[in-house]
Coordinates of C-alpha atoms in Angstrom, one line a residue:
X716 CA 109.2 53.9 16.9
X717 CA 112.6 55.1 17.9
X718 CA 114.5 54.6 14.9
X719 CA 117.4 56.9 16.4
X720 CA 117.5 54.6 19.1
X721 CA 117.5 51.2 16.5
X722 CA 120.2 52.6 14.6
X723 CA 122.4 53.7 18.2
X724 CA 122.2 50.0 18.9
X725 CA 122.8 48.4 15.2
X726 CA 127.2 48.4 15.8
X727 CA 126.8 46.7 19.5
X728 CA 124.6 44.5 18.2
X729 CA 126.6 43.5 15.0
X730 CA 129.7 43.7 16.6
X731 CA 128.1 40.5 19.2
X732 CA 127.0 38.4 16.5
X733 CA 130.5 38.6 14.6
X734 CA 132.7 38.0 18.1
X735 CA 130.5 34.8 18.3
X736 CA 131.2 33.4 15.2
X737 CA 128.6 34.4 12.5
X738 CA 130.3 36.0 9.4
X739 CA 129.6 39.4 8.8
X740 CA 127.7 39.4 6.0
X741 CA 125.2 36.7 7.9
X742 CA 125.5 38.6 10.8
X743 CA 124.4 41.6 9.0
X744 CA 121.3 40.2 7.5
X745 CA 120.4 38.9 10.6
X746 CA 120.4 42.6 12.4
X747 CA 118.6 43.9 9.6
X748 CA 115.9 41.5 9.9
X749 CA 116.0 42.3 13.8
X750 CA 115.2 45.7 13.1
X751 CA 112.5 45.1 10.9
X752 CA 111.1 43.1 13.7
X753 CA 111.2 45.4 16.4
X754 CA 110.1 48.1 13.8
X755 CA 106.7 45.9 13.5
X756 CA 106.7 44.3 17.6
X757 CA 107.7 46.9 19.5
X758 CA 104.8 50.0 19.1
X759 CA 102.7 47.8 20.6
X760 CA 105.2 47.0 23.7
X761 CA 108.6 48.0 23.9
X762 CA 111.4 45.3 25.7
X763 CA 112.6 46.7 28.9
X764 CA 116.1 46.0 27.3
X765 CA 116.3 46.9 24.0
X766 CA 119.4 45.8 22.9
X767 CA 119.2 42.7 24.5
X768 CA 116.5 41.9 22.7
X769 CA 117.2 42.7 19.3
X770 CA 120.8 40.1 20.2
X771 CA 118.2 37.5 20.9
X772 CA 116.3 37.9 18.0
X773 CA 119.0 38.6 15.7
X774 CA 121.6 35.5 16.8
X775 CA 117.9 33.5 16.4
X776 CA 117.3 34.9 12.6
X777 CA 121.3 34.1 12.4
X778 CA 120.9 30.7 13.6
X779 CA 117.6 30.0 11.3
X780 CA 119.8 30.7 7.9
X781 CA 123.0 28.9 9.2
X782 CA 120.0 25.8 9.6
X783 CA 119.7 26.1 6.1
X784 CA 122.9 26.2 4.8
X785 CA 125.7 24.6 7.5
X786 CA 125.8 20.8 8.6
X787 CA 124.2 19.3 11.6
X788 CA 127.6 19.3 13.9
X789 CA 127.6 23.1 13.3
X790 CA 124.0 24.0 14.1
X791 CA 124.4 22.0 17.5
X792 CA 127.8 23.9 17.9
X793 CA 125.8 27.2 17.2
X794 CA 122.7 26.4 19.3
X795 CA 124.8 25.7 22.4
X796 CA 126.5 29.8 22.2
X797 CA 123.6 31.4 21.9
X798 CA 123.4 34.0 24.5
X799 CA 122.0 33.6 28.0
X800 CA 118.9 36.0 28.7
X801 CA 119.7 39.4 30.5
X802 CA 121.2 42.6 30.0
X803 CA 123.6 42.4 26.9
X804 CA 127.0 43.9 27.5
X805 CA 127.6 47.4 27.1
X806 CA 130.2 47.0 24.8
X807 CA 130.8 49.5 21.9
X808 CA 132.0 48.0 18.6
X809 CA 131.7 50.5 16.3
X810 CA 135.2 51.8 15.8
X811 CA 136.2 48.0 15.3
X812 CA 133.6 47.4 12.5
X813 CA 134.7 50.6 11.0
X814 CA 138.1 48.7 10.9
X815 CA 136.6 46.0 9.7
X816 CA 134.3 47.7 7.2
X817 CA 138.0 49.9 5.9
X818 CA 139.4 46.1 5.0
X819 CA 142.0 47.2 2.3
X820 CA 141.0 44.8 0.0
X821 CA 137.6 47.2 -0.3
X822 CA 137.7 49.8 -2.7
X823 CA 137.4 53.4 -1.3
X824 CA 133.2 53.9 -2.2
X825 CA 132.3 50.2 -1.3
X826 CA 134.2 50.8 1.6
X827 CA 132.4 53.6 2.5
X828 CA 128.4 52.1 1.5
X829 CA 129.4 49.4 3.6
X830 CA 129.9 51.6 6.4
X831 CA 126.8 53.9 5.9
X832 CA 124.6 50.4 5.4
X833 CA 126.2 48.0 8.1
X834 CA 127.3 50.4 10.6
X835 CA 125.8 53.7 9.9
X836 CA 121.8 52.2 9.7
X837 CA 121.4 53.9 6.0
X838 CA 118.9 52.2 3.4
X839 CA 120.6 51.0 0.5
X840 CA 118.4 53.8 -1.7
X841 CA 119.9 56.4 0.9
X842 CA 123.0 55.1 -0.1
X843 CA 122.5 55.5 -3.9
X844 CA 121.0 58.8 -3.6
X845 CA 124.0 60.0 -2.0
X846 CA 126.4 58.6 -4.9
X847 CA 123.8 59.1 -7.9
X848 CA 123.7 55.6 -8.8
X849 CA 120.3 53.4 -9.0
X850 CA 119.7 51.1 -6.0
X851 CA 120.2 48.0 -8.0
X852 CA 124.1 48.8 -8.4
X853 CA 124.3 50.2 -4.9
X854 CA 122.9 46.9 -3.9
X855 CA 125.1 44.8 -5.4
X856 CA 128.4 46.9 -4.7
X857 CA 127.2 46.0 -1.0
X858 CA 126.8 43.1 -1.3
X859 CA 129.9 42.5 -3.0
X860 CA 131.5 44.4 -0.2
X861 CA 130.1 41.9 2.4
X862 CA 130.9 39.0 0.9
X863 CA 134.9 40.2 0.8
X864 CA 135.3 41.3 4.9
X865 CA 132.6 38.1 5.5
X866 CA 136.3 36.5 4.5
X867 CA 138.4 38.4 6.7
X868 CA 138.4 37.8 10.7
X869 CA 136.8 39.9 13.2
X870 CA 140.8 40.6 14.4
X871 CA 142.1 41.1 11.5
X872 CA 140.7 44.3 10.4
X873 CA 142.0 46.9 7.5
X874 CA 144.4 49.8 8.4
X875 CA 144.1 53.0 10.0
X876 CA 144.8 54.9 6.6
X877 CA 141.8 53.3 5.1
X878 CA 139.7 53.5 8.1
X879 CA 140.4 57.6 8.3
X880 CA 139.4 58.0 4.6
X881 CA 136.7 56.1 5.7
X882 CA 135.5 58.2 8.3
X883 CA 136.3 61.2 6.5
X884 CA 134.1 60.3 4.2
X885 CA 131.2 59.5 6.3
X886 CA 131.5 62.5 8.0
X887 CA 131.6 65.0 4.8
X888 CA 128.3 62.4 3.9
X889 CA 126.6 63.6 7.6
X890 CA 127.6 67.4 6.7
X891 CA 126.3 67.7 3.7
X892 CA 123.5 65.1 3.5
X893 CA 120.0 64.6 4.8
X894 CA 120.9 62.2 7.6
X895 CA 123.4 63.2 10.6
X896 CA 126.6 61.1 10.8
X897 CA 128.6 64.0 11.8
X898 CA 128.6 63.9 15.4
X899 CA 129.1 59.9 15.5
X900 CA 132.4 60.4 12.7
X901 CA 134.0 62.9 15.2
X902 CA 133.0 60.7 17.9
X903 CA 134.7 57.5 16.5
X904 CA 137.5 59.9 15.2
X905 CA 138.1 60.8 18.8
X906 CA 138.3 57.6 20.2
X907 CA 140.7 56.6 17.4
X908 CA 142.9 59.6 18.2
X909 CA 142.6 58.6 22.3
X910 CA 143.8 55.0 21.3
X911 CA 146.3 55.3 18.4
X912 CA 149.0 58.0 18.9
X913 CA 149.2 59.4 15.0
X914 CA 149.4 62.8 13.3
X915 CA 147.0 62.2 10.9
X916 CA 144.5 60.8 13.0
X917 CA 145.1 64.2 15.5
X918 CA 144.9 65.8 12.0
X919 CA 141.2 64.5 11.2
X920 CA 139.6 64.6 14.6
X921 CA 141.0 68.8 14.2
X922 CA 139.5 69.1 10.2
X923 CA 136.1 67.6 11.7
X924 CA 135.8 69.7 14.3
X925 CA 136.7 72.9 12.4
X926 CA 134.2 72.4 9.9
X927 CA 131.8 71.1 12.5
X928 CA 132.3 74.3 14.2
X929 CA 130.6 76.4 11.3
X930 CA 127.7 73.8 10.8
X931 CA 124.7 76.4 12.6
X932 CA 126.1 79.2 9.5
X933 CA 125.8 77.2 6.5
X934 CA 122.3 77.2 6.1
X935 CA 119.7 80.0 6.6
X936 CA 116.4 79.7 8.3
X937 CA 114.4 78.3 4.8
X938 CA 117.3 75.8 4.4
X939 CA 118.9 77.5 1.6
X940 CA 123.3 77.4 1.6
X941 CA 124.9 80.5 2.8
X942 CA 128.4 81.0 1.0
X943 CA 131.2 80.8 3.7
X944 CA 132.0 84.5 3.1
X945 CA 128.2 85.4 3.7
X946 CA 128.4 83.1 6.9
X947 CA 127.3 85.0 10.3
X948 CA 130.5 84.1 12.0
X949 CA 129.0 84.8 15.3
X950 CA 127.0 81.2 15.1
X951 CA 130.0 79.4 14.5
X952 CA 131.1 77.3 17.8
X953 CA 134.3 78.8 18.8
X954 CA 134.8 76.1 21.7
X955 CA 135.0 73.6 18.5
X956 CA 137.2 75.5 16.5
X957 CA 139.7 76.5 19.6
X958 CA 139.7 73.0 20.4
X959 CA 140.4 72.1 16.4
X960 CA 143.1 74.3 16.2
X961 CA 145.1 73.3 19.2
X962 CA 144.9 70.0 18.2
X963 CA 146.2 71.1 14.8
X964 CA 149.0 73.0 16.4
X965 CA 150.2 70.0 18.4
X966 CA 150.4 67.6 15.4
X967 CA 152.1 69.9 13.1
X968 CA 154.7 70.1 15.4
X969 CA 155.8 67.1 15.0
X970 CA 156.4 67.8 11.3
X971 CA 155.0 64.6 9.7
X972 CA 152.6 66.3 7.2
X973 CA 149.9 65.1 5.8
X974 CA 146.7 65.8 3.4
X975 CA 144.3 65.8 6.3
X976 CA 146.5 68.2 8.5
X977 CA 147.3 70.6 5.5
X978 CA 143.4 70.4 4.9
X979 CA 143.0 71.4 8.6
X980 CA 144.9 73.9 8.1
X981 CA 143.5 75.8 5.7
X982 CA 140.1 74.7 7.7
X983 CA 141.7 76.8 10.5
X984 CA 142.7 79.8 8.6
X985 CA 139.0 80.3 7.3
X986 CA 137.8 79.5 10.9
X987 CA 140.6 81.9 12.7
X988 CA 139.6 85.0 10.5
X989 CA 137.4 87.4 12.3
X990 CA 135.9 88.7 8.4
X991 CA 135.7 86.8 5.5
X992 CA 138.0 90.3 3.9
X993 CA 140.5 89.1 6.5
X994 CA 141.3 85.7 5.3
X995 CA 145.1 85.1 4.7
X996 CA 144.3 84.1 1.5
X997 CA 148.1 84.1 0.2
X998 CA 148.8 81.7 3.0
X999 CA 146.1 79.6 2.2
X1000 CA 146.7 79.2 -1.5
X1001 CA 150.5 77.9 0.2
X1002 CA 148.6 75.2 2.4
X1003 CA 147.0 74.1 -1.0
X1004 CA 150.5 74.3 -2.5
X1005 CA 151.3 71.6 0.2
X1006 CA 148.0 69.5 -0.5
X1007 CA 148.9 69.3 -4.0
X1008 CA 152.3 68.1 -3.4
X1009 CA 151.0 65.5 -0.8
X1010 CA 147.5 64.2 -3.1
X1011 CA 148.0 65.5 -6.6
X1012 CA 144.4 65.7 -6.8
X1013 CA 142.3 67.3 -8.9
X1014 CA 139.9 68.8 -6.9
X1015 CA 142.4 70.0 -4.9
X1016 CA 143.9 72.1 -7.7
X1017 CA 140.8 73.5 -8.6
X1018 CA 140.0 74.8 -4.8
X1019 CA 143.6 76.3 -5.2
X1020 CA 142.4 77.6 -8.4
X1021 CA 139.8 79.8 -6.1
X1022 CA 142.2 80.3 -3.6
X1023 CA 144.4 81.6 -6.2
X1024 CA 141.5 84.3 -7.7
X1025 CA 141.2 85.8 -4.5
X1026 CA 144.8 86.2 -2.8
X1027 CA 145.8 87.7 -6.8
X1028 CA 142.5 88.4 -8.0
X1029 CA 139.9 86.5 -10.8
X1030 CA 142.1 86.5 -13.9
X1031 CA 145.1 84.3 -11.9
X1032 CA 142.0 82.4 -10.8
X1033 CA 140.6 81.7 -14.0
X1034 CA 144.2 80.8 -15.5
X1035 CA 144.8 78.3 -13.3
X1036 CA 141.4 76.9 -13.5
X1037 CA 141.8 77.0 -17.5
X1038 CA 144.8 74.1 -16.9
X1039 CA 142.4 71.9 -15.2
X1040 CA 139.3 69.3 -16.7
X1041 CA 136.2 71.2 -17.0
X1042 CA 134.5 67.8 -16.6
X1043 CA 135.8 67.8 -12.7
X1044 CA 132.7 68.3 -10.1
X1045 CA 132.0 71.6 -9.2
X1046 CA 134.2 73.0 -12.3
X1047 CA 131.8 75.1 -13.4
X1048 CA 130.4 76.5 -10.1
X1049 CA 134.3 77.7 -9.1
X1050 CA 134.5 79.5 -13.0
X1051 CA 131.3 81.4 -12.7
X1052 CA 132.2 82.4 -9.2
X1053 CA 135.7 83.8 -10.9
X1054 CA 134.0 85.0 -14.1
X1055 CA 131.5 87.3 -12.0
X1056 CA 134.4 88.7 -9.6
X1057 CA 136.0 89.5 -12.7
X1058 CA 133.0 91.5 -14.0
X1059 CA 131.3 88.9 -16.9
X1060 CA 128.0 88.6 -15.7
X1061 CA 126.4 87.1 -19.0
X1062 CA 129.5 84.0 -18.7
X1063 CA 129.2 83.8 -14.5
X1064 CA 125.1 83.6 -15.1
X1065 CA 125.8 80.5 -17.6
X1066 CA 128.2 78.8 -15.9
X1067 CA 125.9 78.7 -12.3
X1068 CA 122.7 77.4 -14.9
X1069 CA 125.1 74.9 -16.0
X1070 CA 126.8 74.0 -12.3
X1071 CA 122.9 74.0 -10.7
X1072 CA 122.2 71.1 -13.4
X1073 CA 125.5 69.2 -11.9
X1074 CA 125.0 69.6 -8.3
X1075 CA 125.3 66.7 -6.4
X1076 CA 122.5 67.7 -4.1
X1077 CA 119.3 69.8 -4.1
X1078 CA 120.9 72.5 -1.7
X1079 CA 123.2 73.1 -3.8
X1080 CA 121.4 73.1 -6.7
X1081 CA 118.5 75.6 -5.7
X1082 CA 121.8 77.4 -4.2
X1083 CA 123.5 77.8 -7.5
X1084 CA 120.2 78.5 -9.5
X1085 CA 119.6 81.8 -7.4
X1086 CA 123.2 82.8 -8.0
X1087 CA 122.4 82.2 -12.0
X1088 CA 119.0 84.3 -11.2
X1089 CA 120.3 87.2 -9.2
X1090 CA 122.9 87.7 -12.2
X1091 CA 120.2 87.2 -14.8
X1092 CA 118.0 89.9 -13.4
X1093 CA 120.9 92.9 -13.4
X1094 CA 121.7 92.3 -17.0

């Protein structure tokens, strides 16, 4: 079974069901209960049009539960649109359901696990693994989530601001997580940029590619992280981060700043640096400077924080760090890195015990328990 190929075909599908009237979160169900179908039908004798299929079947699961529920006059209504056998049209709604998925009336995270569940073909335990939470809650948040756009129509979806947090979130889930949503974020993301004239659209599509660009030097050949400065910068894709930066370029000059260009940015200054001893740090602990002034986020401050240890060294680090939460994510993994460049190995060996038990993920966790391991054994 070609589950890349199911979840390929899972928006189109989706986005056929809601232009002919079901509700999303119907509409949804239905799909899902397609793919199960073809999951069990189809190793024994796959359609000659897959997505065609899977329409059929899933308007016919659609239509079963509207039976249930809906009056007579409706189900006739219903029965009389279902779609004429064939080739189903190649019509890609993906970036729409993103819009509809980004409905401001979401929160940012239910937003999101609607996106990865609906659009993005995730399992709702994927879902909860990636935010730490048990299935039950993730479950319900979804559904919560389904039943709010299930309100809202199929042209009247949320705005780009919410849809580009959206996708900028999905991507960093792709990066970072066990399954690849990358490559479709950046592909949306560029046909949101081709369609919508915006900075901070422009700005996205250039932070994606940027860090997209260093993907084959994050991880060695047994799967463990490598530190950006460790990174063989020879496997980064310097098409991607030419192309990154030129788009940058173009939207900063028309001087409508915002937090995903001056993320960019600083993207492009790590990228543009032939060494890791030859990144402008100074100018990059500026860009942050910017980024605070646009987000006043935490996390931001304490990246700055880092950024700050190495352009004036570990102590200006660790005093800017001391001004922020130690409770923030990744607190403790940013203090031992400063507490080691400054020379306390005994602290910097803590602190990475103590960040390995935090980590979001097990990368970074058997990552950050070396680092507390290497330290360990030269004391």
């Amino acid at each position: 079974m070609n589950e890349a190929l199911l979840r390929s075909l899972t928006p189109s599908v989706l986005g056929i069901l809601v232009r002919r009237g079901a509700d999303f979160a119907a509409a949804e169900d239905a799909v899902q209960d397609a793919l199960v179908e073809a999951v069990r039908v189809w190793p024994a004798g796959p359609p000659r049009d897959p997505k065609g299929w899977l329409v059929t079947v899933a308007w016919r699961r659609f239509l079963d539960a509207t039976r249930a529920d809906a009056a007579r006059r409706r189900r006739e209504d219903l029965v009389d649109e279902e779609p004429a056998p064939g080739p189903a049209p190649a019509v890609d709604d993906t970036l729409q359901l993103y819009f509809l998925c980004a409905h401001p009336s979401l929160t940012p995270s239910s937003a999101v696990a609607l996106t990865l569940r609906a659009v993005g073909g995730l399992t709702t335990r994927q879902i909860a693994q990636a935010y730490l939470v048990p299935e039950a809650t993730m479950a319900q948040r979804i559904s919560r989530a389904k039943r709010t756009v299930s309100r809202v129509r199929f042209d009247q979806p949320g705005d780009v601001a919410t849809v580009l947090r959206v996708l900028y979130l999905v991507f960093n889930e792709g990066y970072s997580g066990d399954v690849d949503l990358a490559a479709e974020a950046i592909r949306l993301t560029r046909q949101l940029a081709a369609a919508i004239d915006h900075p901070e659209v422009a700005g996205l599509l250039a932070l994606m590619l940027l860090h997209h660009a260093r993907r084959a030097g994050r991880t060695a050949s047994d799967g463990s992280l490598v530190p950006l400065a460790e990174q063989d910068r020879g496997r980064w894709d310097t098409e991607s981060i030419a192309e990154g930066i030129e788009i940058l370029q173009t939207a900063l000059a028309r001087d409508r700043l915002g937090e995903f260009q001056a993320q960019a940015a600083i993207a492009a200054l790590h990228a543009d640096a032939p060494t890791a001893e030859e990144t402008d740090w100074v100018q990059i602990v500026e860009w942050y400077d910017e980024l605070t002034r646009l987000t006043d986020s935490p996390v931001v401050r304490l990246n700055r924080a880092v950024a700050v240890g190495e352009a004036d060294g570990p102590r200006a680090g660790l005093a800017a760090l001391a001004a922020l939460d130690d409770s923030l994510p990744r607190h403790a993994a940013a203090a031992a890195y400063l507490h080691e460049r400054d020379g306390d190995l005994t602290t910097a060996a803590r602190l990475y015990a103590e960040a390995a038990h935090k980590a979001p993920n097990l990368a970074e966790r058997d990552h950050l328990t070396r680092q507390a391991a290497r330290l360990n054994a030269c004391r």
